[in-house]
CSV table of C-alpha atoms and ligand atoms in Angstrom, one decimal:
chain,number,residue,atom,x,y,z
A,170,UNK,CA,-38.3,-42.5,-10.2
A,171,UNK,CA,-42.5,-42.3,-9.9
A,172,UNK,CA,-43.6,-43.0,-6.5
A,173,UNK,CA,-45.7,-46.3,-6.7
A,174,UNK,CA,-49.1,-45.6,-5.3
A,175,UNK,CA,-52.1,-48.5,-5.0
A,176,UNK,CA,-54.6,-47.3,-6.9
A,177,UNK,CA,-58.3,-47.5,-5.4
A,178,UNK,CA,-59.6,-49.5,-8.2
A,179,UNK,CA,-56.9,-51.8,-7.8
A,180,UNK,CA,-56.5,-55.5,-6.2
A,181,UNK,CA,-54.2,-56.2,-3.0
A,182,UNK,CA,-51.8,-57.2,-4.6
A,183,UNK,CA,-51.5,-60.3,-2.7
A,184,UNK,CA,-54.7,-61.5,-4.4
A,185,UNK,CA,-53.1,-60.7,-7.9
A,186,UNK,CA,-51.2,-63.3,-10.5
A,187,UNK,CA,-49.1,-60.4,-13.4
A,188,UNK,CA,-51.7,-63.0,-15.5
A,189,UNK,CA,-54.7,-62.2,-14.2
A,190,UNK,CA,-53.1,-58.4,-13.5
A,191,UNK,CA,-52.2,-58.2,-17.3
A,192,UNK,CA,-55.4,-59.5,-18.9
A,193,UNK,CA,-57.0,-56.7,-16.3
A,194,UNK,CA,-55.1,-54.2,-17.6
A,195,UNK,CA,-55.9,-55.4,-21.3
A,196,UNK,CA,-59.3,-55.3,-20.7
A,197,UNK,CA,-59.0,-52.1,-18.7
A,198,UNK,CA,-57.2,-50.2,-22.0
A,199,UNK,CA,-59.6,-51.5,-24.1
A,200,UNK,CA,-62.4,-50.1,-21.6
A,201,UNK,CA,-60.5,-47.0,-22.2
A,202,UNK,CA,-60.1,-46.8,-25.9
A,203,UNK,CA,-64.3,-47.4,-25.8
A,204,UNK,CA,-65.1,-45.2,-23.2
A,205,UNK,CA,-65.6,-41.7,-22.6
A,206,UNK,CA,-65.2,-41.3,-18.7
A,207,UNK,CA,-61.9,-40.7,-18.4
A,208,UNK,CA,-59.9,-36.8,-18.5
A,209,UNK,CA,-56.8,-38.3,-17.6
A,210,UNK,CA,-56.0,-41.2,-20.0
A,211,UNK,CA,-52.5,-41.0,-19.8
A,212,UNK,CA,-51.5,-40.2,-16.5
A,213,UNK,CA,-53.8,-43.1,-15.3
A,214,UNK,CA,-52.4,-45.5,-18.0
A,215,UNK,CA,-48.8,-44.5,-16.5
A,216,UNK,CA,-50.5,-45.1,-12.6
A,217,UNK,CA,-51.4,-48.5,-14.1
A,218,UNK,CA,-48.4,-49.4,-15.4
A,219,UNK,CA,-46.5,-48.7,-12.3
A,220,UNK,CA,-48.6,-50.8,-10.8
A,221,UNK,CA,-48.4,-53.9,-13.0
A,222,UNK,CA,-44.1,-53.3,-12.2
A,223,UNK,CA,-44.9,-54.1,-8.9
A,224,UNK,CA,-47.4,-57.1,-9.1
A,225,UNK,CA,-45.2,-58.2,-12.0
A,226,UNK,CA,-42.4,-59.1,-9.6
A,227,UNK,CA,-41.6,-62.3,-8.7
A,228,UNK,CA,-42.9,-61.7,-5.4
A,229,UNK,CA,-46.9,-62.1,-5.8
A,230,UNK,CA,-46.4,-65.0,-8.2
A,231,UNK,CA,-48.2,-68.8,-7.8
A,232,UNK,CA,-44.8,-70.1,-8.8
A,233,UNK,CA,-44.1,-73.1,-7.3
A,234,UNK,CA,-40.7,-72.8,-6.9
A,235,UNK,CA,-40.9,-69.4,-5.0
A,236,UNK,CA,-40.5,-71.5,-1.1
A,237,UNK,CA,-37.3,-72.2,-2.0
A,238,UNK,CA,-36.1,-68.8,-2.0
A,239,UNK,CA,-33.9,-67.0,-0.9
A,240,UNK,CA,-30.7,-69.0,-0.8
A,241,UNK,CA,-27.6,-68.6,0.9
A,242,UNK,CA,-25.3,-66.3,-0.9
A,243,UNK,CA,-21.5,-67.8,-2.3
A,244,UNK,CA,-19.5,-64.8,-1.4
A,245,UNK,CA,-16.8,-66.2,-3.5
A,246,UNK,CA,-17.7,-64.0,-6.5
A,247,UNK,CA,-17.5,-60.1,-5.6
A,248,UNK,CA,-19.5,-57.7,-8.4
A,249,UNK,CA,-17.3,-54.9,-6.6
A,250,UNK,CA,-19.9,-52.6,-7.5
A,251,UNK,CA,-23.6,-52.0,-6.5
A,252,UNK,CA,-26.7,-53.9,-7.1
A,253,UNK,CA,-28.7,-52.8,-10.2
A,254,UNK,CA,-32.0,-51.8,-8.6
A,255,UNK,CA,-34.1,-54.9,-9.0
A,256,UNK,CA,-37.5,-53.4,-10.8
A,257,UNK,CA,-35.0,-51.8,-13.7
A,258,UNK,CA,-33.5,-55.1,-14.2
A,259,UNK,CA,-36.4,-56.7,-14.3
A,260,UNK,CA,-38.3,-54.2,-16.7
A,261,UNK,CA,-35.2,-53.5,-19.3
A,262,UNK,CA,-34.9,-56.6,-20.7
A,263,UNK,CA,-33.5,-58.2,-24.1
A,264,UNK,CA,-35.6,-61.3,-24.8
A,265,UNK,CA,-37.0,-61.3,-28.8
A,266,UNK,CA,-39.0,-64.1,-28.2
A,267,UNK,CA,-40.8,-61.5,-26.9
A,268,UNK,CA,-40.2,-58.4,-29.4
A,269,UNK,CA,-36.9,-56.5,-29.9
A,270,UNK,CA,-37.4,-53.4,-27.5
A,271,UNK,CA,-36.1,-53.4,-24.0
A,272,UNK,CA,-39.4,-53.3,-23.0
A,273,UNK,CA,-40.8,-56.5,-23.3
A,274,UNK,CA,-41.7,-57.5,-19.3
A,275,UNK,CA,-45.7,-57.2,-19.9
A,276,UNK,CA,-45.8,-59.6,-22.7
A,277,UNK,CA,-43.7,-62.1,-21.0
A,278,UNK,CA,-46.3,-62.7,-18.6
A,279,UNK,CA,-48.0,-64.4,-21.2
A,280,UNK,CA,-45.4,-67.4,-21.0
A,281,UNK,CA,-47.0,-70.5,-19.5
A,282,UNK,CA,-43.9,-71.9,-16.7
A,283,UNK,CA,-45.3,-75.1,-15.6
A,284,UNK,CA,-45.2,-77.7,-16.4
A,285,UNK,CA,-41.9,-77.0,-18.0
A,286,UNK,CA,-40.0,-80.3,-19.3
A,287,UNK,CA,-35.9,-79.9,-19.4
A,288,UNK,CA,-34.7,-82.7,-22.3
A,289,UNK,CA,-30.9,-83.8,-21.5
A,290,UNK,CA,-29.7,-85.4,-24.8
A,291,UNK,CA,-27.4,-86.0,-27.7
A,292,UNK,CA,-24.2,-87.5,-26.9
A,293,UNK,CA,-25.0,-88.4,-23.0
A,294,UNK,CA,-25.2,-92.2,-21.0
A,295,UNK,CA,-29.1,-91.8,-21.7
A,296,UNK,CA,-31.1,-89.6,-22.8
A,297,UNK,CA,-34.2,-88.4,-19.9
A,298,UNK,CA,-35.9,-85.7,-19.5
A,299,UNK,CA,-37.0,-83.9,-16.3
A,300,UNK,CA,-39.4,-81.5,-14.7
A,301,UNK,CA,-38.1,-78.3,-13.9
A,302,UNK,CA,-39.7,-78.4,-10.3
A,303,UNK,CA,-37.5,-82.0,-9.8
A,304,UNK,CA,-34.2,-80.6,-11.4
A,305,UNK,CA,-34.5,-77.7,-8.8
A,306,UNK,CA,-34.9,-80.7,-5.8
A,307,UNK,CA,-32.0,-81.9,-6.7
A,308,UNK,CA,-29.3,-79.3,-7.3
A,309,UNK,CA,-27.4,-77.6,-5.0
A,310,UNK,CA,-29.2,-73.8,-5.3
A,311,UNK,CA,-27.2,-71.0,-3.9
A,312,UNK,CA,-27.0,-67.3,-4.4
A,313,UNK,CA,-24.1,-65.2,-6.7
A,314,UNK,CA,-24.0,-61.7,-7.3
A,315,UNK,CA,-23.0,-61.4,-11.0
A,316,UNK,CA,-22.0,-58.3,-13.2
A,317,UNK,CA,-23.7,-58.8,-16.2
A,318,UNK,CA,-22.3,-56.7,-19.4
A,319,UNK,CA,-24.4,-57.4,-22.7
A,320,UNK,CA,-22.5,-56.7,-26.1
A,321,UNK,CA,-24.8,-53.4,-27.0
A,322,UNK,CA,-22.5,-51.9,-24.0
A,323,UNK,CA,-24.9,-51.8,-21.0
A,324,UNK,CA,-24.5,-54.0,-17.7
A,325,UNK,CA,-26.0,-54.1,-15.0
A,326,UNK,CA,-25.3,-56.4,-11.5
A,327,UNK,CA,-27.9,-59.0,-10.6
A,328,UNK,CA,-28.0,-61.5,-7.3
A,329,UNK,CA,-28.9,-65.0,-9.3
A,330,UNK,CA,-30.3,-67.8,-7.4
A,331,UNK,CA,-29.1,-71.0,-9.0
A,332,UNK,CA,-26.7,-73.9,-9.5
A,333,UNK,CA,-23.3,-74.4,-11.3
A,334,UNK,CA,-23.7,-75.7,-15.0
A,335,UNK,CA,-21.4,-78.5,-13.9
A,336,UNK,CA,-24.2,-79.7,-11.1
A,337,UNK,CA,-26.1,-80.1,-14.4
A,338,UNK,CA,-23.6,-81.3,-17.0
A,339,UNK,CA,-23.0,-84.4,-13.7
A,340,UNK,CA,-26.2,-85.2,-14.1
A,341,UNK,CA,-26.5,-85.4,-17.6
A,342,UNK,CA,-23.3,-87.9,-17.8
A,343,UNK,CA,-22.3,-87.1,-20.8
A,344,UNK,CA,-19.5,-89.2,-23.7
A,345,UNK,CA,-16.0,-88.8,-23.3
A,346,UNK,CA,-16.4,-87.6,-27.0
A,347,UNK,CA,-19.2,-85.3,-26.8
A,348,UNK,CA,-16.9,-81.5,-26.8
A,349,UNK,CA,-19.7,-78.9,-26.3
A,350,UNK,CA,-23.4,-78.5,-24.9
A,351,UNK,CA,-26.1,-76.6,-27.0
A,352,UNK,CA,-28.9,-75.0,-24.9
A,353,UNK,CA,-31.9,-74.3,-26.5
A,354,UNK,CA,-34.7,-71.9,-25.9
A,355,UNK,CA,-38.5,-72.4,-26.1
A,356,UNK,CA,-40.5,-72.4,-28.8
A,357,UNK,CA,-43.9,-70.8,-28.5
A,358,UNK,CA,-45.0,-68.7,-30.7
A,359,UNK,CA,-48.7,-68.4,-29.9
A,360,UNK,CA,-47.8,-66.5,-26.6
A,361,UNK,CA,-44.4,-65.3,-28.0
A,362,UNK,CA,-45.1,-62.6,-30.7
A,363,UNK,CA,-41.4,-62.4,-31.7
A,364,UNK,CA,-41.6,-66.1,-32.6
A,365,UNK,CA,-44.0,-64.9,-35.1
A,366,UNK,CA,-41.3,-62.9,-36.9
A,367,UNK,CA,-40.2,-65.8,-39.6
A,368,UNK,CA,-36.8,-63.4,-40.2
A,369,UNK,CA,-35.3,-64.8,-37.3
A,370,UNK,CA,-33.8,-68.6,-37.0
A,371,UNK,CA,-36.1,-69.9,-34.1
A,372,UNK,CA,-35.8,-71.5,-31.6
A,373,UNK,CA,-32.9,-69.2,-29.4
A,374,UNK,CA,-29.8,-71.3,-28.9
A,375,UNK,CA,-26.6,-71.0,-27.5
A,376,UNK,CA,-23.7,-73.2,-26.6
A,377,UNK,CA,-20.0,-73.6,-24.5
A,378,UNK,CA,-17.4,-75.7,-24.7
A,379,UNK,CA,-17.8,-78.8,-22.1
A,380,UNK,CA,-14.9,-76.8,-20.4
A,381,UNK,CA,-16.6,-74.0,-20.5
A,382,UNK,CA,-19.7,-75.2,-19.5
A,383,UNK,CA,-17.9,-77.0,-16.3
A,384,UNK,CA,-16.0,-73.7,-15.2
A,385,UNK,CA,-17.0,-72.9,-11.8
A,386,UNK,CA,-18.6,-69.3,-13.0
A,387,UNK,CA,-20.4,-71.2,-15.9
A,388,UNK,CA,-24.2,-70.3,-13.6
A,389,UNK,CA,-28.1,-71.8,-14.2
A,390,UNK,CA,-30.0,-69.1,-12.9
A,391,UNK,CA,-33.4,-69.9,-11.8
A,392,UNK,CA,-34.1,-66.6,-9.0
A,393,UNK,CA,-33.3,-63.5,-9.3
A,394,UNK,CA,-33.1,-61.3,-6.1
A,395,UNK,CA,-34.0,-63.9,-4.0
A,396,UNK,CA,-37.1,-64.8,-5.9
A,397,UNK,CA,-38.2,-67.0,-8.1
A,398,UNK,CA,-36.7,-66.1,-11.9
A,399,UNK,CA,-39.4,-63.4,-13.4
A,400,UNK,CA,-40.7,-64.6,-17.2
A,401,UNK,CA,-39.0,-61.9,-18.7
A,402,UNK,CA,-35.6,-62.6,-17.4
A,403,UNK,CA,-35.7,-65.9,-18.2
A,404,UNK,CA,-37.9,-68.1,-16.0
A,405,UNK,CA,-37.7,-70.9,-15.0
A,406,UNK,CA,-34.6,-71.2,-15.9
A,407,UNK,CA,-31.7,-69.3,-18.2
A,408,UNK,CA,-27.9,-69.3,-18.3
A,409,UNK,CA,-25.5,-66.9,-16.4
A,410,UNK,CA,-21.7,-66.9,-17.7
A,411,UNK,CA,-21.0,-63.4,-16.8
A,412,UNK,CA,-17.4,-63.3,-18.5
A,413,UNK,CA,-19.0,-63.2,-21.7
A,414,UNK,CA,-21.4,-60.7,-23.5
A,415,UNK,CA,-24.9,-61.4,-22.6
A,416,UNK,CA,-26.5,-63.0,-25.1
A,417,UNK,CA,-25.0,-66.0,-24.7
A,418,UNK,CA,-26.9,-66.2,-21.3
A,419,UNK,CA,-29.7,-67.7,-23.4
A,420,UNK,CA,-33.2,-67.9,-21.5
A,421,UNK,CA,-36.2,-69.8,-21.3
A,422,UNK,CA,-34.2,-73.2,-21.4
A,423,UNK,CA,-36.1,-76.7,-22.7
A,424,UNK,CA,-32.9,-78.5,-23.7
A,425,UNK,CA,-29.1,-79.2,-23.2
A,426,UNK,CA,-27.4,-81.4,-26.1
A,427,UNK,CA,-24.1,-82.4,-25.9
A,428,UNK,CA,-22.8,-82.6,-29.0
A,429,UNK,CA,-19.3,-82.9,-31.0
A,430,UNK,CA,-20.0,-80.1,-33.3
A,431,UNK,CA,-19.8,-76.7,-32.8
A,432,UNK,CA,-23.2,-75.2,-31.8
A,433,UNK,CA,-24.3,-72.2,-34.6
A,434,UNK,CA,-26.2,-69.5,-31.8
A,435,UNK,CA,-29.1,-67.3,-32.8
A,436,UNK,CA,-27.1,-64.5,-33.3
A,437,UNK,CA,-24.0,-66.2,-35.4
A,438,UNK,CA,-27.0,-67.0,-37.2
A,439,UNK,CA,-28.2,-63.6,-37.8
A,440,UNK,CA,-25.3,-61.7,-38.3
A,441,UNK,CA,-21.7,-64.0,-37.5
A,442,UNK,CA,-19.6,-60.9,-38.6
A,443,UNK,CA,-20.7,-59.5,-35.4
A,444,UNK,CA,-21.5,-62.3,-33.4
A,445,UNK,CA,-19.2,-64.8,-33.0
A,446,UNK,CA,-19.6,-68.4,-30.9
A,447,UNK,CA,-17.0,-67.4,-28.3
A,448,UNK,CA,-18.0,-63.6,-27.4
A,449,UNK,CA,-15.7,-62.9,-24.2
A,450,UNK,CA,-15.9,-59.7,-23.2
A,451,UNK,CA,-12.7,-57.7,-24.2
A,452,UNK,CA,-12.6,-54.0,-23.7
A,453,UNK,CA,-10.1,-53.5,-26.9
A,454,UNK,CA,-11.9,-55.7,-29.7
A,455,UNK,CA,-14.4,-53.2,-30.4
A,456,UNK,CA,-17.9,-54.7,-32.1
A,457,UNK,CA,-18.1,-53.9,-36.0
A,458,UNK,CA,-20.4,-50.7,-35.6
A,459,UNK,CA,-19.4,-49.8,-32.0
A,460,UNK,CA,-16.6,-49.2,-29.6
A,461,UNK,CA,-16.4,-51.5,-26.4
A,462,UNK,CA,-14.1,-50.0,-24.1
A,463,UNK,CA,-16.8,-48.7,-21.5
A,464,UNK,CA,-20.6,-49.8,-20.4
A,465,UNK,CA,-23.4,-47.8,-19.5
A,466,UNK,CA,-24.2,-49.1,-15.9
A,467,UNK,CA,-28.2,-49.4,-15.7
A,468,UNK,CA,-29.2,-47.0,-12.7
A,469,UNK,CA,-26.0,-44.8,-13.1
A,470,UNK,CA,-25.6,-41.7,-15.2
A,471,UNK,CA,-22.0,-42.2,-15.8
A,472,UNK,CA,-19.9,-44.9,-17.6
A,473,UNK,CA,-17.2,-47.2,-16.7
A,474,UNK,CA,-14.3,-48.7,-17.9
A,475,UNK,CA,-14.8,-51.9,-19.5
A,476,UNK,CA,-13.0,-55.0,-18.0
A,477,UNK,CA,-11.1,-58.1,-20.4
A,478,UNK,CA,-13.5,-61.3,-19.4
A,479,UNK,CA,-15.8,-58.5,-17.3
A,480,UNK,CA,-13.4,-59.0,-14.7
A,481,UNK,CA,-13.4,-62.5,-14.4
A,482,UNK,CA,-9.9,-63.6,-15.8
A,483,UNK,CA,-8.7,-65.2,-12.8
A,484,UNK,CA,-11.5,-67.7,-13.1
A,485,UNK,CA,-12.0,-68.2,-16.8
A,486,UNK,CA,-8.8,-66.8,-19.1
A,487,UNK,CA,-6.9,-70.2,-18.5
A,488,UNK,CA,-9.9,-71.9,-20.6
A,489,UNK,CA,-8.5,-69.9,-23.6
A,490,UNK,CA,-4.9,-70.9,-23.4
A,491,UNK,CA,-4.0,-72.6,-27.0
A,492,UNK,CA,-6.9,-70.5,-28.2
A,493,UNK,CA,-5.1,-67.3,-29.6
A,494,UNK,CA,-6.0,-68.4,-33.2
A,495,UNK,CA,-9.6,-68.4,-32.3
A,496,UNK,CA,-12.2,-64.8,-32.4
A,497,UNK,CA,-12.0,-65.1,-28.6
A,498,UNK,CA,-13.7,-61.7,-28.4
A,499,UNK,CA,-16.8,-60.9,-30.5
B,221,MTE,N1,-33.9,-66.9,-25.4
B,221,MTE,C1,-33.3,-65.7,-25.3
B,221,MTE,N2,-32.2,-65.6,-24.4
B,221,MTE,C2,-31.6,-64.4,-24.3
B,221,MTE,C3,-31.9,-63.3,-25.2
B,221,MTE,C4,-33.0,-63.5,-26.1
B,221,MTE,O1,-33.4,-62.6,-26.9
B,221,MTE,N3,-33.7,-64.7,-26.1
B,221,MTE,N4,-31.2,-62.1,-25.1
B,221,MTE,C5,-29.8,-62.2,-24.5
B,221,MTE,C6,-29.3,-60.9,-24.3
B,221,MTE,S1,-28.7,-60.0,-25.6
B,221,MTE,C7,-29.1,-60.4,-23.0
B,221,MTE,S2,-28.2,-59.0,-22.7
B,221,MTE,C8,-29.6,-61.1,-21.9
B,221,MTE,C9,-30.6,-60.2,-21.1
B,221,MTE,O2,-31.0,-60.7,-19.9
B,221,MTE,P1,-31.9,-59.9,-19.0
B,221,MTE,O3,-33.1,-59.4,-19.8
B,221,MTE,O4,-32.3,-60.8,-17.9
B,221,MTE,O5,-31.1,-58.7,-18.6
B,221,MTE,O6,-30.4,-62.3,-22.2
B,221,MTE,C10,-29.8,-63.0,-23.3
B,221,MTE,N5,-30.6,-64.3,-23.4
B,222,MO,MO1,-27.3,-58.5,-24.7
């Protein structure tokens, strides 16, 4: 791991927004690319990199939201193994709003957070819609340490600040009718180059069963390691249901819309043979092109045994009961 080291030319980094730090470094590789006064290119464009990790953190951000944290932790849910260490989770990230590489955490920056307008709608009492900073007054924010396992068989374990999708899905009131909520991601393409990309079905959208949705693991994350939630994993606010593969932990949310029909998710979209609307985790149903019985744990050299519902069937496996018939696993 590099040692991070302020450079002289740099900022305190109290004084630094990752905007403001990013356009910088923009115009400080372009300065480069034009100039002849440095031997060093590289090892100073790795220096400045490290750097931008650091000030990219949640931690030096204007964000609004960022005196509520930390909150108290719900030790109900144990992760039984270590925390992932916080800059890798927030530097390898999967978010192709942003571009399909893992390494995506500059150009989120670019996102614009507030004001950021969450629409409730579809089959609810009443339709509204509300502010992100008023939704966060009024839930009940606590802390849960989460293993997270995404289907391309890496995981890593992250302490989400947040509230229960159930706080949210009471506030919404939806109809007795309405049998699933579809959350949709953010469209944005002007700061979002993957948006760009007219191969893909745009916006990101996921969705659970109301039962689902209403489990107590079913999470809205909106921190991350007792900070406010960093653009790239999701800010302000994304979904945590850690008993199933991770991308149905859609990010960037703008709406939740109860609905009787079965949502169709960005990746059923793409590629349903593969993807399928329920995606528990199960170690033995291994994906098309790849096996699923172990994980690559970010941060660790070795891999572990993969766990049915990531180790969360006491909570969740009862929501599948009368289910068998269903692709419960990919
Ligand atoms: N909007 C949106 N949400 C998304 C994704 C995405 O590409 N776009 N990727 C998903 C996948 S595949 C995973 S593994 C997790 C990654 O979350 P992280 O970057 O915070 O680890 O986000 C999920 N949510
Ligand atoms: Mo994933």
């Amino acid at each position: 791991m590099p040692i991070i080291k302020r450079r002289g030319w740099a900022l305190p980094e109290s004084a630094v927004t990752p905007e403001r730090l990013f356009h910088q470094r923009r115009r400080f590789v372009a300065g480069l690319a034009a100039g002849p006064i440095l031997m060093s290119a590289g090892a100073l464009l790795a220096g400045c990199e490290e750097q931008d990790i650091k000030t990219a953190s949640a931690e030096t951000t204007d964000d609004p939201s960022a005196k509520l944290y930390p909150v108290e932790r719900n030790t109900t849910y144990k992760a039984e193994r270590p925390l992932t260490d916080e800059r890798l989770a927030t530097t390898y990230n999967n978010y192709y709003e942003f571009g399909s590489s893992k390494n995506i955490w500059q150009r989120a920056q670019d996102l614009p957070i507030r004001p950021w307008t969450v629409r409730i709608d579809g089959m609810v009492e009443q339709p509204f819609e509300i502010d992100i900073d008023d939704l966060l007054a009024k839930m009940p924010l606590e802390e849960r340490v989460y293993r997270h396992r995404c289907v391309e068989a890496w995981s890593m374990v992250v302490p989400w600040s947040g509230f229960p999708l159930r706080a949210l899905v009471d506030l919404a009131r939806p109809l007795s009718s309405a049998k699933y909520v579809k959350m949709v991601s953010f469209s944005n393409p002007e700061v979002a180059i993957g948006q760009k990309a007219a191969w893909y079905p745009w916006p990101y959208v996921e969705g659970l069963t109301i039962a689902e949705a209403t489990n107590d693991l079913a999470f809205i994350a909106t921190g991350i390691y007792g900070k406010p939630m960093p653009k790239q994993n999701g800010a302000p606010l994304r979904l945590a249901v850690p008993w199933k593969y991770g991308f149905k932990s859609t990010k960037g949310i703008v709406q939740f819309e109860f609905t009787d029909k079965r949502p169709f998710s960005f990746w059923e979209n793409i590629q349903a043979s593969e993807y399928g609307f329920w995606a528990n985790v199960n170690p033995e149903v291994p994906h098309p092109r790849w096996s699923q019985a172990t994980e690559r744990v970010l941060g660790l050299d070795e891999r572990v045994p993969t766990q049915l519902y990531n180790g969360y069937g006491e909570y969740v496996a009862e929501l599948y009961d009368g289910l068998e018939g269903e692709k419960l696993f990919m």
